[in-house]
mmCIF file of C-alpha atoms and ligand atoms in Angstrom:
data_model
loop_
_atom_site.group_PDB
_atom_site.id
_atom_site.type_symbol
_atom_site.label_atom_id
_atom_site.label_comp_id
_atom_site.label_asym_id
_atom_site.label_seq_id
_atom_site.Cartn_x
_atom_site.Cartn_y
_atom_site.Cartn_z
ATOM 1 C CA MET E 1 0.000 0.000 0.000
ATOM 2 C CA THR E 2 2.721 2.509 1.034
ATOM 3 C CA GLU E 3 4.616 1.910 -2.223
ATOM 4 C CA ARG E 4 1.558 2.970 -4.117
ATOM 5 C CA LEU E 5 1.457 6.450 -2.513
ATOM 6 C CA THR E 6 3.572 9.103 -4.259
ATOM 7 C CA GLY E 7 3.628 12.848 -4.748
ATOM 8 C CA HIS E 8 0.988 12.379 -7.431
ATOM 9 C CA THR E 9 -1.498 10.485 -5.299
ATOM 10 C CA LEU E 10 -4.887 12.168 -5.015
ATOM 11 C CA LEU E 11 -6.934 12.196 -1.824
ATOM 12 C CA ILE E 12 -10.554 11.189 -1.281
ATOM 13 C CA SER E 13 -11.895 11.788 2.223
ATOM 14 C CA LEU E 14 -14.670 10.563 4.477
ATOM 15 C CA ILE E 15 -15.890 13.060 7.056
ATOM 16 C CA ALA E 16 -18.085 11.966 9.950
ATOM 17 C CA THR E 17 -18.045 11.167 13.630
ATOM 18 C CA PRO E 18 -17.852 8.487 14.909
ATOM 19 C CA ILE E 19 -16.085 7.056 11.884
ATOM 20 C CA ARG E 20 -13.366 4.599 12.871
ATOM 21 C CA HIS E 21 -15.719 1.600 12.539
ATOM 22 C CA SER E 22 -16.580 2.426 8.902
ATOM 23 C CA MET E 23 -16.060 -0.177 6.153
ATOM 24 C CA SER E 24 -15.792 2.550 3.506
ATOM 25 C CA PRO E 25 -12.014 3.199 3.674
ATOM 26 C CA THR E 26 -11.232 -0.497 3.235
ATOM 27 C CA MET E 27 -13.832 -0.882 0.483
ATOM 28 C CA HIS E 28 -12.620 2.123 -1.526
ATOM 29 C CA ASN E 29 -8.877 1.536 -1.021
ATOM 30 C CA GLU E 30 -9.180 -2.106 -2.071
ATOM 31 C CA ALA E 31 -11.137 -1.084 -5.174
ATOM 32 C CA LEU E 32 -8.612 1.668 -6.006
ATOM 33 C CA ALA E 33 -5.705 -0.752 -5.601
ATOM 34 C CA LYS E 34 -7.434 -3.405 -7.715
ATOM 35 C CA LEU E 35 -7.873 -0.936 -10.572
ATOM 36 C CA GLY E 36 -4.429 0.649 -10.064
ATOM 37 C CA LEU E 37 -5.914 4.112 -9.550
ATOM 38 C CA ASP E 38 -3.630 6.644 -7.898
ATOM 39 C CA TYR E 39 -5.881 7.794 -5.063
ATOM 40 C CA ALA E 40 -5.936 7.240 -1.306
ATOM 41 C CA TYR E 41 -9.200 7.217 0.667
ATOM 42 C CA LEU E 42 -8.919 8.360 4.291
ATOM 43 C CA ALA E 43 -11.391 8.851 7.128
ATOM 44 C CA PHE E 44 -11.404 12.073 9.168
ATOM 45 C CA GLU E 45 -13.192 12.560 12.462
ATOM 46 C CA VAL E 46 -15.326 15.625 11.638
ATOM 47 C CA GLY E 47 -18.455 16.796 13.466
ATOM 48 C CA ASN E 48 -20.619 19.929 13.339
ATOM 49 C CA GLU E 49 -17.918 22.137 14.869
ATOM 50 C CA GLU E 50 -15.267 21.278 12.282
ATOM 51 C CA LEU E 51 -17.483 20.867 9.238
ATOM 52 C CA LYS E 52 -17.025 24.287 7.634
ATOM 53 C CA ASP E 53 -13.232 24.160 8.078
ATOM 54 C CA ALA E 54 -13.204 20.630 6.661
ATOM 55 C CA VAL E 55 -15.079 21.749 3.533
ATOM 56 C CA ASP E 56 -12.725 24.723 3.150
ATOM 57 C CA GLY E 57 -9.887 22.197 3.510
ATOM 58 C CA ILE E 58 -11.304 20.029 0.728
ATOM 59 C CA ARG E 59 -11.257 23.069 -1.549
ATOM 60 C CA ALA E 60 -7.841 24.330 -0.396
ATOM 61 C CA LEU E 61 -6.107 20.958 -0.677
ATOM 62 C CA GLY E 62 -7.796 19.889 -3.888
ATOM 63 C CA VAL E 63 -9.212 16.771 -2.240
ATOM 64 C CA ARG E 64 -10.904 15.038 -5.197
ATOM 65 C CA GLY E 65 -14.068 14.086 -3.375
ATOM 66 C CA SER E 66 -15.499 13.065 -0.056
ATOM 67 C CA ASN E 67 -18.023 10.765 1.483
ATOM 68 C CA VAL E 68 -20.087 12.331 4.221
ATOM 69 C CA SER E 69 -21.823 10.588 7.075
ATOM 70 C CA MET E 70 -23.547 11.538 10.311
ATOM 71 C CA PRO E 71 -23.803 14.132 11.722
ATOM 72 C CA ASN E 72 -22.844 16.037 8.554
ATOM 73 C CA LYS E 73 -25.207 14.748 5.868
ATOM 74 C CA GLN E 74 -27.690 17.617 6.147
ATOM 75 C CA ASN E 75 -25.402 20.383 7.415
ATOM 76 C CA ILE E 76 -22.913 20.122 4.579
ATOM 77 C CA ILE E 77 -25.469 21.215 1.961
ATOM 78 C CA GLN E 78 -25.089 24.903 2.892
ATOM 79 C CA TYR E 79 -21.358 24.792 2.031
ATOM 80 C CA LEU E 80 -21.693 23.182 -1.413
ATOM 81 C CA ASP E 81 -21.907 24.858 -4.831
ATOM 82 C CA GLU E 82 -24.460 22.452 -6.284
ATOM 83 C CA VAL E 83 -26.650 19.597 -5.077
ATOM 84 C CA SER E 84 -28.184 16.859 -7.276
ATOM 85 C CA PRO E 85 -32.009 16.894 -7.608
ATOM 86 C CA GLU E 86 -32.360 13.664 -5.597
ATOM 87 C CA ALA E 87 -30.078 14.863 -2.806
ATOM 88 C CA LYS E 88 -31.979 18.159 -2.695
ATOM 89 C CA LEU E 89 -35.270 16.341 -2.270
ATOM 90 C CA ILE E 90 -33.820 13.867 0.231
ATOM 91 C CA GLY E 91 -32.265 16.790 2.096
ATOM 92 C CA ALA E 92 -29.015 14.914 2.635
ATOM 93 C CA VAL E 93 -25.673 14.405 0.910
ATOM 94 C CA ASN E 94 -23.343 11.433 1.374
ATOM 95 C CA THR E 95 -21.003 12.066 -1.559
ATOM 96 C CA VAL E 96 -19.259 15.262 -2.673
ATOM 97 C CA THR E 97 -17.243 15.614 -5.860
ATOM 98 C CA ASN E 98 -14.519 18.179 -6.534
ATOM 99 C CA LYS E 99 -13.895 17.733 -10.231
ATOM 100 C CA ASP E 100 -10.222 18.193 -11.128
ATOM 101 C CA GLY E 101 -9.674 19.649 -7.648
ATOM 102 C CA LYS E 102 -10.926 23.041 -8.835
ATOM 103 C CA GLY E 103 -13.054 23.725 -5.764
ATOM 104 C CA HIS E 104 -16.534 23.431 -7.313
ATOM 105 C CA LEU E 105 -18.227 21.043 -4.893
ATOM 106 C CA VAL E 106 -21.275 19.047 -5.971
ATOM 107 C CA GLY E 107 -23.315 16.966 -3.503
ATOM 108 C CA TYR E 108 -25.096 13.673 -4.215
ATOM 109 C CA CYS E 109 -26.953 11.111 -2.153
ATOM 110 C CA THR E 110 -26.084 7.567 -3.213
ATOM 111 C CA ASP E 111 -27.915 5.729 -0.380
ATOM 112 C CA GLY E 112 -31.153 5.542 -2.353
ATOM 113 C CA THR E 113 -29.507 4.584 -5.655
ATOM 114 C CA GLY E 114 -27.481 2.029 -3.692
ATOM 115 C CA ALA E 115 -30.668 0.455 -2.372
ATOM 116 C CA MET E 116 -32.252 0.350 -5.824
ATOM 117 C CA ALA E 117 -29.069 -1.121 -7.355
ATOM 118 C CA ALA E 118 -29.030 -3.791 -4.626
ATOM 119 C CA LEU E 119 -32.605 -4.755 -5.534
ATOM 120 C CA ALA E 120 -31.774 -4.775 -9.251
ATOM 121 C CA ASP E 121 -28.795 -7.007 -8.461
ATOM 122 C CA GLU E 122 -31.287 -9.503 -6.998
ATOM 123 C CA ASN E 123 -33.473 -9.156 -10.126
ATOM 124 C CA VAL E 124 -36.127 -7.240 -8.220
ATOM 125 C CA ALA E 125 -37.781 -4.557 -10.366
ATOM 126 C CA VAL E 126 -39.470 -1.676 -8.524
ATOM 127 C CA LYS E 127 -41.053 0.029 -11.524
ATOM 128 C CA ASP E 128 -44.872 0.043 -11.433
ATOM 129 C CA GLN E 129 -44.885 -1.913 -8.166
ATOM 130 C CA ILE E 130 -46.786 -1.298 -4.945
ATOM 131 C CA VAL E 131 -44.208 -1.092 -2.158
ATOM 132 C CA THR E 132 -44.788 -1.000 1.589
ATOM 133 C CA MET E 133 -42.009 0.354 3.731
ATOM 134 C CA THR E 134 -41.319 1.035 7.374
ATOM 135 C CA GLY E 135 -38.919 3.756 8.467
ATOM 136 C CA ALA E 136 -38.525 7.347 7.430
ATOM 137 C CA GLY E 137 -35.260 8.392 9.039
ATOM 138 C CA GLY E 138 -32.059 9.052 7.102
ATOM 139 C CA ALA E 139 -31.963 5.738 5.247
ATOM 140 C CA GLY E 140 -35.734 5.541 4.816
ATOM 141 C CA THR E 141 -36.002 8.990 3.246
ATOM 142 C CA ALA E 142 -33.265 8.245 0.710
ATOM 143 C CA VAL E 143 -34.778 4.875 -0.188
ATOM 144 C CA ALA E 144 -38.328 6.268 -0.432
ATOM 145 C CA ILE E 145 -37.423 9.188 -2.678
ATOM 146 C CA GLN E 146 -35.196 7.124 -4.957
ATOM 147 C CA ALA E 147 -37.858 4.414 -5.204
ATOM 148 C CA ALA E 148 -40.363 7.081 -6.287
ATOM 149 C CA PHE E 149 -37.887 8.490 -8.848
ATOM 150 C CA ASP E 150 -37.339 4.949 -10.142
ATOM 151 C CA GLY E 151 -41.003 4.446 -10.946
ATOM 152 C CA VAL E 152 -42.652 2.773 -7.951
ATOM 153 C CA LYS E 153 -46.404 3.119 -8.525
ATOM 154 C CA GLU E 154 -47.511 3.350 -4.898
ATOM 155 C CA LEU E 155 -45.311 3.785 -1.854
ATOM 156 C CA ARG E 156 -47.004 3.183 1.470
ATOM 157 C CA ILE E 157 -44.856 4.331 4.358
ATOM 158 C CA PHE E 158 -45.552 3.240 7.918
ATOM 159 C CA ASN E 159 -43.714 4.852 10.838
ATOM 160 C CA ILE E 160 -44.128 4.865 14.590
ATOM 161 C CA ASN E 161 -45.249 8.222 15.955
ATOM 162 C CA ASP E 162 -41.782 9.353 17.046
ATOM 163 C CA GLN E 163 -39.548 12.281 16.079
ATOM 164 C CA HIS E 164 -39.262 10.913 12.536
ATOM 165 C CA PHE E 165 -42.990 11.039 11.821
ATOM 166 C CA GLN E 166 -42.977 14.669 10.731
ATOM 167 C CA ASN E 167 -40.066 13.972 8.386
ATOM 168 C CA ALA E 168 -42.105 11.104 6.948
ATOM 169 C CA GLU E 169 -44.990 13.521 6.279
ATOM 170 C CA GLU E 170 -42.563 15.829 4.463
ATOM 171 C CA THR E 171 -41.167 12.940 2.417
ATOM 172 C CA VAL E 172 -44.643 11.857 1.342
ATOM 173 C CA ARG E 173 -45.498 15.423 0.364
ATOM 174 C CA LYS E 174 -42.289 15.806 -1.672
ATOM 175 C CA ILE E 175 -42.859 12.498 -3.493
ATOM 176 C CA ASN E 176 -46.442 13.384 -4.368
ATOM 177 C CA GLU E 177 -45.435 16.849 -5.587
ATOM 178 C CA ASN E 178 -42.341 15.841 -7.563
ATOM 179 C CA THR E 179 -42.908 12.350 -8.950
ATOM 180 C CA ASP E 180 -45.668 10.196 -10.448
ATOM 181 C CA CYS E 181 -45.561 7.872 -7.448
ATOM 182 C CA LYS E 182 -48.532 7.970 -5.067
ATOM 183 C CA ALA E 183 -47.158 8.056 -1.531
ATOM 184 C CA THR E 184 -49.036 7.678 1.747
ATOM 185 C CA LEU E 185 -48.081 7.695 5.422
ATOM 186 C CA THR E 186 -49.775 5.692 8.162
ATOM 187 C CA ASP E 187 -48.977 5.315 11.847
ATOM 188 C CA LEU E 188 -47.497 1.867 12.381
ATOM 189 C CA VAL E 189 -49.794 1.480 15.366
ATOM 190 C CA ASP E 190 -52.498 0.626 12.799
ATOM 191 C CA GLN E 191 -51.377 -2.984 12.392
ATOM 192 C CA GLU E 192 -54.387 -3.993 10.303
ATOM 193 C CA ALA E 193 -53.604 -1.317 7.717
ATOM 194 C CA PHE E 194 -49.947 -2.403 7.771
ATOM 195 C CA LYS E 195 -50.794 -6.053 7.091
ATOM 196 C CA GLN E 196 -53.363 -5.128 4.451
ATOM 197 C CA SER E 197 -50.813 -2.925 2.706
ATOM 198 C CA ILE E 198 -48.192 -5.686 2.592
ATOM 199 C CA ALA E 199 -50.852 -8.084 1.262
ATOM 200 C CA GLU E 200 -51.285 -5.693 -1.692
ATOM 201 C CA SER E 201 -47.539 -5.103 -2.206
ATOM 202 C CA SER E 202 -44.890 -7.062 -4.082
ATOM 203 C CA ILE E 203 -42.022 -5.617 -2.017
ATOM 204 C CA TYR E 204 -41.696 -4.828 1.688
ATOM 205 C CA ILE E 205 -38.730 -2.656 2.706
ATOM 206 C CA ASP E 206 -37.746 -2.239 6.345
ATOM 207 C CA ALA E 207 -35.643 0.920 6.661
ATOM 208 C CA THR E 208 -35.902 1.189 10.441
ATOM 209 C CA ALA E 209 -33.234 0.543 13.040
ATOM 210 C CA VAL E 210 -35.215 -2.515 14.187
ATOM 211 C CA GLY E 211 -33.174 -5.690 13.766
ATOM 212 C CA MET E 212 -29.908 -3.968 14.558
ATOM 213 C CA LYS E 213 -28.371 -3.635 18.022
ATOM 214 C CA PRO E 214 -29.896 -2.902 20.525
ATOM 215 C CA LEU E 215 -33.096 -4.020 18.729
ATOM 216 C CA GLU E 216 -31.567 -7.202 17.261
ATOM 217 C CA ASN E 217 -34.215 -9.448 18.862
ATOM 218 C CA GLU E 218 -37.107 -7.490 17.389
ATOM 219 C CA SER E 219 -38.951 -7.618 14.081
ATOM 220 C CA LEU E 220 -41.838 -5.515 12.793
ATOM 221 C CA ILE E 221 -43.394 -8.627 11.229
ATOM 222 C CA ASN E 222 -44.207 -11.564 13.473
ATOM 223 C CA ASP E 223 -47.325 -12.957 11.819
ATOM 224 C CA PRO E 224 -46.489 -15.804 9.379
ATOM 225 C CA GLU E 225 -49.588 -14.984 7.309
ATOM 226 C CA VAL E 226 -47.982 -11.708 6.217
ATOM 227 C CA ILE E 227 -45.204 -13.553 4.381
ATOM 228 C CA ARG E 228 -46.120 -14.890 0.932
ATOM 229 C CA PRO E 229 -44.165 -16.794 -1.735
ATOM 230 C CA ASP E 230 -44.399 -13.780 -4.064
ATOM 231 C CA LEU E 231 -43.278 -11.182 -1.503
ATOM 232 C CA VAL E 232 -39.765 -9.704 -1.596
ATOM 233 C CA VAL E 233 -38.515 -8.636 1.845
ATOM 234 C CA PHE E 234 -35.625 -6.169 1.975
ATOM 235 C CA ASP E 235 -34.067 -5.079 5.261
ATOM 236 C CA VAL E 236 -31.549 -2.211 5.024
ATOM 237 C CA VAL E 237 -29.706 -3.470 8.111
ATOM 238 C CA TYR E 238 -26.471 -5.332 7.292
ATOM 239 C CA SER E 239 -25.197 -5.988 10.788
ATOM 240 C CA PRO E 240 -26.274 -8.641 11.650
ATOM 241 C CA ARG E 241 -26.349 -10.104 8.135
ATOM 242 C CA GLU E 242 -29.584 -11.892 8.929
ATOM 243 C CA THR E 243 -31.992 -9.873 11.039
ATOM 244 C CA LYS E 244 -34.895 -11.454 12.869
ATOM 245 C CA LEU E 245 -37.148 -10.174 10.070
ATOM 246 C CA LEU E 246 -35.083 -11.810 7.315
ATOM 247 C CA LYS E 247 -34.866 -15.099 9.215
ATOM 248 C CA PHE E 248 -38.641 -15.041 9.690
ATOM 249 C CA ALA E 249 -39.241 -14.174 6.020
ATOM 250 C CA LYS E 250 -36.998 -17.053 4.872
ATOM 251 C CA GLU E 251 -38.585 -19.529 7.274
ATOM 252 C CA HIS E 252 -42.053 -18.662 6.025
ATOM 253 C CA GLY E 253 -41.205 -18.853 2.346
ATOM 254 C CA ALA E 254 -40.816 -15.261 1.137
ATOM 255 C CA LYS E 255 -39.710 -15.003 -2.499
ATOM 256 C CA LYS E 256 -36.499 -13.238 -1.436
ATOM 257 C CA ALA E 257 -35.016 -12.022 1.840
ATOM 258 C CA ILE E 258 -32.369 -9.396 1.084
ATOM 259 C CA ASN E 259 -30.090 -7.700 3.627
ATOM 260 C CA GLY E 260 -28.504 -4.222 3.521
ATOM 261 C CA LEU E 261 -25.077 -5.346 2.394
ATOM 262 C CA GLY E 262 -25.782 -4.783 -1.290
ATOM 263 C CA MET E 263 -27.129 -1.301 -0.504
ATOM 264 C CA MET E 264 -23.920 -0.526 1.378
ATOM 265 C CA VAL E 265 -21.678 -1.776 -1.426
ATOM 266 C CA TYR E 266 -23.657 -0.071 -4.206
ATOM 267 C CA GLN E 267 -23.879 3.294 -2.433
ATOM 268 C CA GLY E 268 -20.078 3.046 -2.295
ATOM 269 C CA ALA E 269 -19.872 1.923 -5.919
ATOM 270 C CA THR E 270 -21.886 4.929 -7.125
ATOM 271 C CA ALA E 271 -19.689 7.258 -5.065
ATOM 272 C CA PHE E 272 -16.538 5.547 -6.402
ATOM 273 C CA GLU E 273 -17.670 6.193 -9.951
ATOM 274 C CA LEU E 274 -18.443 9.823 -9.155
ATOM 275 C CA PHE E 275 -14.958 10.256 -7.632
ATOM 276 C CA THR E 276 -12.868 8.395 -10.218
ATOM 277 C CA GLY E 277 -15.001 7.997 -13.344
ATOM 278 C CA GLU E 278 -14.345 4.237 -13.095
ATOM 279 C CA GLU E 279 -16.703 1.417 -12.156
ATOM 280 C CA MET E 280 -16.013 -0.175 -8.795
ATOM 281 C CA PRO E 281 -15.197 -3.888 -9.163
ATOM 282 C CA VAL E 282 -18.292 -4.773 -7.141
ATOM 283 C CA ASP E 283 -18.012 -8.568 -7.329
ATOM 284 C CA TYR E 284 -14.383 -8.439 -6.244
ATOM 285 C CA ILE E 285 -15.239 -6.175 -3.289
ATOM 286 C CA LYS E 286 -18.186 -8.329 -2.232
ATOM 287 C CA GLU E 287 -16.017 -11.440 -2.342
ATOM 288 C CA LEU E 288 -13.081 -9.808 -0.580
ATOM 289 C CA LEU E 289 -14.928 -8.087 2.238
ATOM 290 C CA PHE E 290 -18.253 -9.763 2.676
ATOM 291 C CA SER E 291 -18.085 -13.425 1.763
ATOM 292 C CA GLU E 292 -18.926 -15.556 4.761
HETATM 293 P P1 NAD H 301 -32.652 7.082 11.791
HETATM 294 O O1 NAD H 301 -32.425 7.199 13.253
HETATM 295 O O2 NAD H 301 -32.513 8.271 10.942
HETATM 296 O O3 NAD H 301 -34.131 6.472 11.549
HETATM 297 C C1 NAD H 301 -34.578 5.353 12.273
HETATM 298 C C2 NAD H 301 -35.939 4.915 11.782
HETATM 299 O O4 NAD H 301 -36.318 3.740 12.511
HETATM 300 C C3 NAD H 301 -37.048 5.933 11.999
HETATM 301 O O5 NAD H 301 -37.980 5.864 10.946
HETATM 302 C C4 NAD H 301 -37.693 5.457 13.305
HETATM 303 O O6 NAD H 301 -39.030 5.892 13.446
HETATM 304 C C5 NAD H 301 -37.596 3.964 13.125
HETATM 305 N N1 NAD H 301 -37.628 3.224 14.388
HETATM 306 C C6 NAD H 301 -36.740 3.305 15.410
HETATM 307 N N2 NAD H 301 -37.102 2.463 16.392
HETATM 308 C C7 NAD H 301 -38.234 1.835 15.985
HETATM 309 C C8 NAD H 301 -39.086 0.857 16.575
HETATM 310 N N3 NAD H 301 -38.842 0.355 17.774
HETATM 311 N N4 NAD H 301 -40.154 0.445 15.857
HETATM 312 C C9 NAD H 301 -40.416 0.943 14.627
HETATM 313 N N5 NAD H 301 -39.642 1.863 14.030
HETATM 314 C C10 NAD H 301 -38.568 2.314 14.706
HETATM 315 O O7 NAD H 301 -31.651 5.920 11.312
HETATM 316 P P2 NAD H 301 -31.141 5.639 9.813
HETATM 317 O O8 NAD H 301 -29.866 6.364 9.604
HETATM 318 O O9 NAD H 301 -32.264 5.849 8.871
HETATM 319 O O10 NAD H 301 -30.778 4.096 9.907
HETATM 320 C C11 NAD H 301 -31.799 3.116 9.984
HETATM 321 C C12 NAD H 301 -31.175 1.755 9.698
HETATM 322 O O11 NAD H 301 -30.668 1.734 8.384
HETATM 323 C C13 NAD H 301 -30.015 1.418 10.614
HETATM 324 O O12 NAD H 301 -30.172 0.099 11.071
HETATM 325 C C14 NAD H 301 -28.812 1.528 9.729
HETATM 326 O O13 NAD H 301 -27.805 0.616 10.056
HETATM 327 C C15 NAD H 301 -29.382 1.175 8.379
HETATM 328 N N6 NAD H 301 -28.647 1.773 7.253
HETATM 329 C C16 NAD H 301 -28.179 0.931 6.287
HETATM 330 C C17 NAD H 301 -27.505 1.457 5.207
HETATM 331 C C18 NAD H 301 -26.957 0.536 4.147
HETATM 332 O O14 NAD H 301 -26.154 0.971 3.320
HETATM 333 N N7 NAD H 301 -27.398 -0.702 4.099
HETATM 334 C C19 NAD H 301 -27.305 2.846 5.087
HETATM 335 C C20 NAD H 301 -27.815 3.677 6.096
HETATM 336 C C21 NAD H 301 -28.470 3.119 7.180
#
């Protein structure tokens, strides 16, 4: 690795806090090395306090691009020169490009495209489908808006009545105003409506934190009758690889039970392409980092 770094090497950054646990540096550096591209991808511990200086630093140092994670995904927008239409609607940016290091920073959100690419990779088409989803936080918003952009016919969002509910209302409004998708929001407390909605859907997406620590022993579906042989179940959680929901879906014969790993890899792959202009060797990365 060290031999590869020279005076010509270009930098790509990742700014977030906490960040040391992130898989992104390994994923991107392995892909860069595989393709022989002269970049290094490094993580920097950056929170709200340091964000403006960090963005100035990206411009000053000619950093070629950056991934952005919490707590900076929304705050960074004010410091950018341009934001993609999807990222604007989502209200969050996870990828910033600095073409040729000239200081013109453009923000994108690749979480939603990553989720759609992960579904496509499993031969699941979203176009013209009725989709039920739970969750309308950071991940849920990106997935919902991208799904609407990608042609979902009806998107029925269910969320508990917590601090994310208002954001869910906003997301539904934005989808209905800006796309042909018909979006609705229902309180998840209405379990009959939830089950009825899944019965009418071909895809169920769980974009909540349920299934991940400390909620690893919970699932939003516990009734076997909800799972059908023609239902695709997609959980955005990738740690653990098999959430309680996915285990339950498999046991009761769902058509597919897909975890969040593909979404993670493809959000990175889209960012990689935006940074370098080259396609990430996705199969190689999946095999190298995520084969079990
Ligand atoms: P967030 O805090 O922004 O949103 C959490 C969502 O979960 C909200 O909609 C909230 O209402 C809902 N929720 C929380 N507790 C719940 C409960 N007990 N019952 C029902 N709903 C509940 O979080 P986020 O950033 O959107 O992340 C959500 C999940 O998505 C996390 O598990 C995260 O690991 C995963 N994620 C995966 C990827 C990927 O690439 N696969 C990317 C981002 C996030």
